[in-house]
XYZ file of C-alpha atoms in Angstrom:
474
model
C 0.145 -0.109 -0.063
C 1.507 3.229 -1.201
C 1.237 6.413 1.069
C -0.692 8.956 -0.263
C 0.438 12.370 -0.612
C -2.027 15.678 0.196
C -0.111 18.257 -0.900
C -3.644 21.086 -0.724
C -6.429 20.174 0.333
C -8.522 17.855 -1.430
C -5.834 16.961 -3.767
C -4.064 13.089 -3.632
C -1.414 12.015 -5.190
C 0.893 9.135 -5.284
C 4.917 9.101 -5.529
C 5.921 7.749 -8.626
C 9.048 6.222 -7.343
C 8.037 5.175 -3.863
C 5.123 3.098 -6.212
C 8.005 1.572 -8.333
C 10.277 0.422 -5.550
C 7.396 -1.035 -3.684
C 6.349 -2.957 -6.549
C 9.467 -4.802 -7.369
C 10.133 -5.058 -3.304
C 6.214 -7.189 -3.136
C 6.957 -8.859 -5.792
C 10.529 -10.196 -4.535
C 9.304 -10.514 -1.207
C 6.863 -12.574 -2.172
C 8.748 -14.978 -4.131
C 11.166 -15.451 -1.236
C 8.080 -16.276 1.225
C 7.114 -18.636 -1.189
C 10.637 -20.181 -0.640
C 11.075 -20.029 -5.337
C 13.633 -18.225 -7.624
C 13.081 -15.493 -9.862
C 13.924 -18.284 -12.506
C 10.894 -20.373 -11.753
C 8.334 -17.815 -12.348
C 6.428 -18.461 -15.481
C 4.374 -15.015 -15.457
C 3.684 -11.918 -14.178
C 0.019 -10.747 -13.761
C 0.015 -6.825 -12.570
C -3.317 -5.719 -11.277
C -3.528 -1.998 -10.601
C -5.549 0.847 -8.836
C -7.997 2.209 -11.545
C -8.065 5.813 -12.902
C -5.117 7.166 -11.024
C -2.433 8.196 -13.682
C 1.087 10.051 -14.362
C 1.843 11.927 -17.359
C 5.830 11.896 -18.310
C 8.123 12.740 -21.634
C 8.252 10.191 -24.225
C 12.103 11.185 -24.664
C 13.613 11.588 -21.457
C 11.013 9.347 -19.346
C 10.846 11.893 -16.484
C 7.439 12.718 -14.570
C 5.929 15.967 -15.106
C 4.020 15.510 -11.792
C 2.963 12.787 -9.025
C 0.262 10.371 -9.709
C -3.241 12.126 -9.480
C -5.392 9.474 -7.290
C -8.749 8.691 -8.521
C -10.197 10.198 -5.093
C -8.451 13.430 -5.697
C -10.895 16.738 -6.281
C -8.754 19.576 -7.913
C -11.364 18.947 -10.861
C -14.399 19.646 -8.255
C -14.755 23.296 -10.005
C -14.150 22.150 -13.723
C -16.297 19.245 -12.704
C -19.239 21.666 -11.249
C -19.026 24.490 -13.947
C -19.130 21.253 -16.779
C -22.544 20.042 -15.207
C -24.153 23.665 -15.421
C -22.941 24.250 -18.780
C -25.249 25.100 -21.422
C -22.582 23.236 -23.871
C -23.520 19.747 -21.823
C -27.460 20.134 -22.118
C -27.313 20.517 -25.306
C -24.691 17.317 -26.215
C -27.530 15.571 -23.538
C -30.244 16.854 -26.486
C -28.694 15.870 -29.396
C -27.878 12.126 -27.710
C -31.327 11.724 -26.651
C -32.721 12.552 -30.061
C -30.187 10.269 -31.758
C -31.123 7.121 -29.329
C -34.836 7.653 -29.440
C -34.783 7.830 -33.412
C -31.532 4.951 -33.503
C -32.730 2.915 -30.629
C -28.574 2.558 -30.519
C -27.572 1.864 -26.761
C -24.406 3.367 -28.490
C -25.786 7.095 -27.446
C -27.488 6.340 -24.464
C -24.723 7.145 -22.092
C -24.027 10.683 -23.617
C -27.362 11.873 -23.103
C -26.803 11.795 -19.732
C -23.317 12.496 -19.556
C -22.367 14.038 -16.677
C -18.714 14.174 -15.250
C -17.431 13.584 -11.870
C -14.274 14.100 -10.012
C -13.227 10.603 -9.931
C -13.125 10.177 -13.531
C -9.604 10.593 -14.920
C -10.510 12.924 -18.004
C -11.432 16.035 -16.016
C -8.537 15.781 -14.450
C -6.196 15.220 -17.100
C -7.732 18.175 -18.673
C -6.870 20.024 -15.563
C -3.456 18.892 -15.786
C -3.115 20.333 -19.594
C -4.670 23.662 -17.934
C -2.059 24.363 -15.474
C 1.279 22.377 -15.947
C 2.943 23.981 -18.928
C 5.455 21.469 -18.927
C 3.239 18.524 -20.216
C 0.723 20.983 -22.918
C 4.463 21.969 -24.293
C 5.401 17.973 -24.632
C 2.140 17.060 -25.872
C 2.271 20.024 -28.379
C 5.270 18.579 -29.935
C 4.077 14.931 -29.715
C 6.638 14.360 -26.791
C 4.268 13.563 -23.536
C 2.429 9.995 -22.560
C -0.342 9.896 -20.704
C -0.628 6.044 -18.402
C -2.938 4.920 -15.706
C -0.348 3.002 -13.332
C -0.254 -0.096 -14.447
C 1.188 1.932 -18.160
C 3.561 3.123 -15.967
C 5.066 -0.289 -14.169
C 4.890 -1.717 -17.776
C 7.091 1.608 -19.299
C 9.790 1.092 -15.892
C 9.772 -3.113 -15.947
C 10.719 -3.368 -19.859
C 12.835 0.011 -19.666
C 10.672 1.785 -22.084
C 10.273 -0.495 -24.721
C 6.605 -1.328 -23.645
C 4.054 1.258 -23.548
C 0.727 0.106 -23.858
C -2.283 -0.610 -21.389
C -5.020 -2.923 -21.669
C -9.112 -2.667 -21.955
C -10.505 -2.961 -18.377
C -7.993 0.012 -17.152
C -8.843 1.694 -20.631
C -12.370 1.579 -19.637
C -12.469 2.721 -16.170
C -10.787 6.155 -16.897
C -13.805 7.305 -18.616
C -11.910 8.705 -22.082
C -12.058 5.430 -23.408
C -15.095 4.137 -25.614
C -15.955 0.496 -24.254
C -18.211 0.858 -27.583
C -15.905 1.842 -29.955
C -13.362 0.505 -27.899
C -10.852 3.860 -29.012
C -10.242 6.806 -26.685
C -13.040 9.320 -27.190
C -12.342 11.366 -29.874
C -15.120 13.843 -29.493
C -14.853 13.686 -25.453
C -10.922 14.864 -25.588
C -11.910 17.167 -28.139
C -14.629 18.751 -25.934
C -11.917 18.823 -22.714
C -8.669 20.033 -25.081
C -6.818 17.088 -24.438
C -4.612 15.555 -27.266
C -5.373 12.584 -28.696
C -1.441 12.076 -28.983
C -0.598 11.019 -25.196
C -2.918 7.781 -25.166
C -1.084 4.588 -24.970
C -1.952 1.403 -27.538
C -5.181 -0.857 -25.893
C -3.704 -4.838 -25.754
C -6.255 -7.725 -24.599
C -6.113 -8.366 -20.541
C -4.794 -11.885 -20.782
C -1.907 -11.056 -23.165
C 2.301 -11.305 -23.758
C 2.896 -7.927 -23.414
C 6.693 -8.353 -23.218
C 9.377 -9.397 -20.291
C 10.462 -7.182 -17.242
C 14.282 -6.309 -18.070
C 16.471 -8.894 -16.117
C 18.508 -6.183 -14.311
C 15.064 -5.911 -12.279
C 14.614 -9.288 -11.505
C 18.139 -11.087 -12.466
C 16.119 -12.849 -14.952
C 13.941 -11.718 -18.024
C 9.762 -12.468 -16.115
C 7.104 -12.600 -19.280
C 4.275 -10.072 -18.680
C 1.231 -12.157 -19.269
C -1.663 -10.275 -17.578
C -2.613 -6.436 -17.249
C -5.509 -5.234 -15.410
C -7.357 -3.216 -13.215
C -8.356 -4.058 -9.849
C -11.908 -4.073 -9.753
C -12.157 -6.643 -13.054
C -9.657 -8.339 -12.025
C -11.094 -9.277 -8.431
C -14.380 -9.839 -10.789
C -12.340 -12.329 -12.731
C -10.463 -13.912 -9.702
C -13.999 -14.358 -7.653
C -14.880 -16.590 -10.604
C -17.788 -13.846 -11.998
C -17.443 -14.950 -15.232
C -21.498 -15.617 -16.108
C -23.809 -12.772 -17.101
C -25.897 -11.661 -13.761
C -22.944 -12.816 -11.396
C -22.269 -10.049 -8.430
C -19.339 -9.036 -6.780
C -18.870 -6.382 -4.046
C -15.379 -5.235 -2.782
C -15.257 -2.899 0.012
C -11.565 -2.001 0.282
C -10.193 1.380 -0.073
C -13.696 2.410 -1.764
C -16.366 0.439 -2.466
C -17.627 -1.327 -5.985
C -20.611 -3.176 -6.941
C -19.924 -5.162 -10.283
C -22.820 -7.049 -12.325
C -21.883 -9.369 -15.341
C -23.364 -7.902 -18.286
C -22.249 -10.348 -20.584
C -21.756 -9.217 -24.461
C -24.118 -6.367 -23.402
C -23.135 -2.879 -22.467
C -25.009 -1.874 -19.726
C -25.208 2.260 -18.922
C -27.897 4.184 -16.436
C -29.286 7.104 -15.552
C -28.297 6.579 -11.793
C -24.872 6.276 -11.121
C -23.753 3.226 -13.221
C -21.588 2.897 -15.218
C -20.257 1.086 -18.027
C -16.696 -1.070 -18.218
C -14.699 -4.020 -20.085
C -14.276 -5.940 -17.698
C -11.716 -7.762 -20.013
C -10.766 -8.924 -22.937
C -9.238 -12.276 -24.036
C -8.786 -13.077 -27.662
C -12.544 -12.685 -29.114
C -14.265 -12.777 -25.802
C -15.017 -9.850 -24.272
C -16.741 -9.230 -21.908
C -18.749 -5.514 -19.772
C -19.592 -5.233 -16.819
C -21.847 -2.764 -15.142
C -20.516 -0.790 -11.713
C -21.682 1.492 -8.678
C -19.080 2.733 -6.920
C -18.867 4.116 -3.259
C -15.405 5.891 -1.922
C -14.105 6.182 1.455
C -14.970 2.684 2.729
C -11.533 1.868 3.727
C -10.621 5.108 3.522
C -12.845 6.349 6.629
C -12.102 3.349 8.432
C -8.430 4.016 8.433
C -9.123 7.864 9.796
C -11.182 6.416 12.552
C -8.142 4.225 13.627
C -5.795 7.299 12.900
C -8.037 10.038 15.913
C -8.280 6.980 18.006
C -11.419 5.815 18.053
C -10.091 2.057 18.418
C -6.166 0.804 18.172
C -7.193 -2.219 15.720
C -9.011 -2.340 12.806
C -10.385 -6.074 14.187
C -11.986 -3.903 17.391
C -14.560 -2.538 15.338
C -17.195 -5.425 14.802
C -17.183 -6.203 18.646
C -16.882 -2.306 19.672
C -20.710 -2.545 17.148
C -21.829 -5.370 18.444
C -21.567 -4.263 21.938
C -24.355 -1.662 21.373
C -28.165 -1.768 19.797
C -27.897 0.527 17.695
C -25.960 4.109 17.062
C -28.365 5.932 19.102
C -29.051 8.080 16.112
C -25.594 8.776 15.484
C -25.020 8.746 11.480
C -21.645 9.321 9.939
C -21.959 11.052 5.740
C -18.660 9.361 3.801
C -17.787 12.050 1.538
C -18.779 9.924 -1.380
C -19.025 12.084 -4.573
C -20.485 9.252 -6.899
C -23.758 8.390 -5.785
C -25.152 12.232 -5.864
C -22.603 13.281 -8.502
C -21.656 16.627 -5.872
C -17.679 16.947 -5.232
C -18.494 19.202 -2.034
C -20.564 16.436 -0.170
C -19.217 16.998 3.327
C -17.845 14.251 5.316
C -19.547 14.224 9.060
C -20.974 13.223 11.801
C -24.615 14.418 12.888
C -26.768 13.620 15.777
C -23.648 13.733 18.947
C -25.216 13.631 22.159
C -23.446 13.573 25.740
C -23.974 10.195 25.891
C -22.314 9.337 22.398
C -19.165 6.959 22.527
C -16.630 5.777 20.644
C -18.786 2.458 20.342
C -22.034 4.388 18.342
C -19.493 6.466 16.050
C -17.253 3.076 15.073
C -21.179 1.188 14.671
C -21.892 4.826 12.512
C -19.195 4.126 10.274
C -19.759 0.439 10.066
C -23.246 1.058 9.272
C -22.613 4.118 6.756
C -21.563 0.930 4.536
C -23.729 -1.616 5.058
C -26.666 1.743 3.931
C -24.334 2.483 0.973
C -24.530 -1.106 0.066
C -28.807 -0.622 0.141
C -28.557 1.854 -2.221
C -26.300 0.330 -4.938
C -27.806 -2.870 -4.444
C -31.668 -1.044 -5.204
C -30.140 0.333 -7.974
C -28.849 -2.425 -9.768
C -31.717 -4.422 -9.155
C -34.120 -1.642 -10.353
C -31.962 -1.011 -13.282
C -30.045 -4.235 -14.681
C -32.058 -6.114 -16.928
C -30.339 -9.347 -16.033
C -31.273 -12.008 -13.272
C -28.908 -11.502 -9.909
C -26.950 -14.769 -8.982
C -25.256 -15.277 -5.820
C -23.253 -12.199 -4.475
C -18.904 -12.727 -3.970
C -17.447 -10.128 -1.543
C -14.369 -9.465 -1.297
C -11.782 -6.649 -0.264
C -10.421 -5.949 3.193
C -13.549 -4.922 4.811
C -15.188 -7.711 4.260
C -13.134 -9.183 7.489
C -15.961 -7.628 9.161
C -18.951 -9.778 9.695
C -20.977 -6.501 11.121
C -21.021 -4.916 7.731
C -21.613 -8.696 5.812
C -24.495 -9.125 7.711
C -25.694 -6.112 8.085
C -25.678 -5.779 4.179
C -27.276 -9.380 3.760
C -29.989 -8.115 5.833
C -30.526 -5.273 4.330
C -30.300 -6.568 0.580
C -32.740 -10.106 1.567
C -29.603 -12.045 -0.437
C -26.486 -15.012 0.181
C -23.429 -13.317 0.150
C -20.534 -15.454 0.081
C -16.840 -14.587 1.384
C -14.316 -16.217 0.044
C -11.017 -17.842 1.855
C -8.612 -14.939 0.280
C -10.252 -11.753 0.524
C -7.562 -9.995 -1.398
C -9.111 -11.375 -5.065
C -7.873 -8.567 -7.229
C -4.270 -10.432 -7.402
C -6.042 -13.622 -7.442
C -7.884 -12.554 -10.689
C -4.517 -10.969 -12.362
C -2.821 -14.386 -11.088
C -5.000 -16.195 -13.021
C -5.275 -13.938 -16.344
C -1.190 -14.524 -16.603
C -2.182 -18.390 -15.946
C -4.115 -18.437 -18.908
C -2.002 -16.671 -21.255
C 0.925 -18.484 -20.552
C -0.910 -21.779 -20.554
C -0.610 -22.780 -17.128
C -4.730 -23.289 -17.370
C -6.293 -24.294 -19.764
C -9.701 -22.561 -19.581
C -12.023 -21.064 -17.003
C -13.799 -24.243 -15.830
C -10.535 -24.885 -14.403
C -10.297 -21.505 -12.444
C -13.709 -22.422 -10.680
C -12.536 -25.517 -8.772
C -9.740 -23.754 -6.908
C -12.367 -21.390 -5.182
C -12.621 -21.449 -1.901
C -15.357 -19.974 0.245
C -14.756 -18.908 4.008
C -18.427 -18.290 5.031
C -21.704 -17.335 3.706
C -23.700 -14.533 5.039
C -27.352 -14.875 4.960
C -30.477 -12.968 5.721
C -31.267 -12.985 9.586
C -33.182 -9.811 9.918
C -36.121 -8.656 8.175
C -34.587 -5.308 6.384
C -38.182 -3.392 7.803
C -36.125 -3.123 11.013
C -33.260 -1.670 9.542
C -35.353 1.080 8.137
C -36.001 3.655 11.049
C -31.913 3.282 10.774
C -31.224 4.328 7.068
C -34.012 6.671 6.682
C -32.042 9.260 9.419
C -29.148 8.297 7.484
C -30.423 9.292 4.578
C -31.286 12.342 5.957
C -27.617 12.965 7.261
C -26.600 12.786 3.430
C -28.986 15.249 2.160
C -27.829 17.757 5.057
C -24.062 16.820 3.828
C -24.376 18.024 0.384
C -23.092 21.203 -1.864
C -20.955 22.102 1.453
């Protein structure tokens, strides 16, 4: 876990050199801990955080800035002004008419296009408005753009491989999943030069080999995949209707929609899950930020010592006594000014109430997103498979199961992103021949089934929804 940097309020960055050294260090440690030698490694699969990006000079390889995180809010003013602009309203009308006349779903997403601070597009626009060196290099065709995977590929191969995959590209918001190309219309709209983008390759694919100086031998790089799509693959959610819930730094609901790309007006976004040869699998996603982030923050201010205590603290009281926690997520309401807050504090409020309120907020937001998915995704949903660090918290898992009235499976290994990358690399290298072999490797640790009627939570959730409304447009 690379520590985030906060150079200004709302800005979230990662140091590219620290990220690189930790990446190499983790691989070496993992191989050593497994009692293996580097020459025994058949292939490397890379799963990375999505939508966090960097730009650098094509000739020198020198970055123009730190990685700008998906959580970064520096584009909030741009997002706000664009979402209120007359031009965006005109675009909505044009594409609504095109969708009505043609019935082609390709025109559906632009018909309700709104920008958010989590998308790469607006922050990239900010870069070319504010970092002169990047803008000058782009004019001379000397600027490279890359999400974390592209930067790692570039460094692993000493600059000889410059590429990304379909899963990472589709998560930037600058890549058109229907046409499977970088979106020239959007880039023109936001004054982003088209020359900066890397070629897009299959997810399970031989990208080349790591330079032998790095690990002592040239290890083939056999898969590159975005973390949420990788977790989906690791959970073996291979069929339409399969659902994956990741609760890590942020929270992500993903539904496999097969060969059909699906977009919704209410907070669900279309993504390419993976591309393997001729097979292209699409996902739809609803997400929330600040799950693990909020829990880490609570630990930093000494609400508890160890994250394992939170479940016991939450269960030690019958309810949160009307205390509500609103995480600082933006996706649900498209409001970059939403204020993270505690409400309903009383003289009798204890740490236990505060901790329970934080955990309840995760379950309530899960319920919101699940309801949107049920209403909007026209597919019968299968069993939900959860992963991520927060899935180890049985209070959150049980409350979520109660609220959505569905069974939730938790795997033995909560880190599905790394497993998905391993599966994809193994398929590309021939270690496994098909996905049926991967299904046999799944290990379920526990299953959470509904124990309470969701109506029992309604009063508490209604109060939480009120608190969320009061935190808007801060």
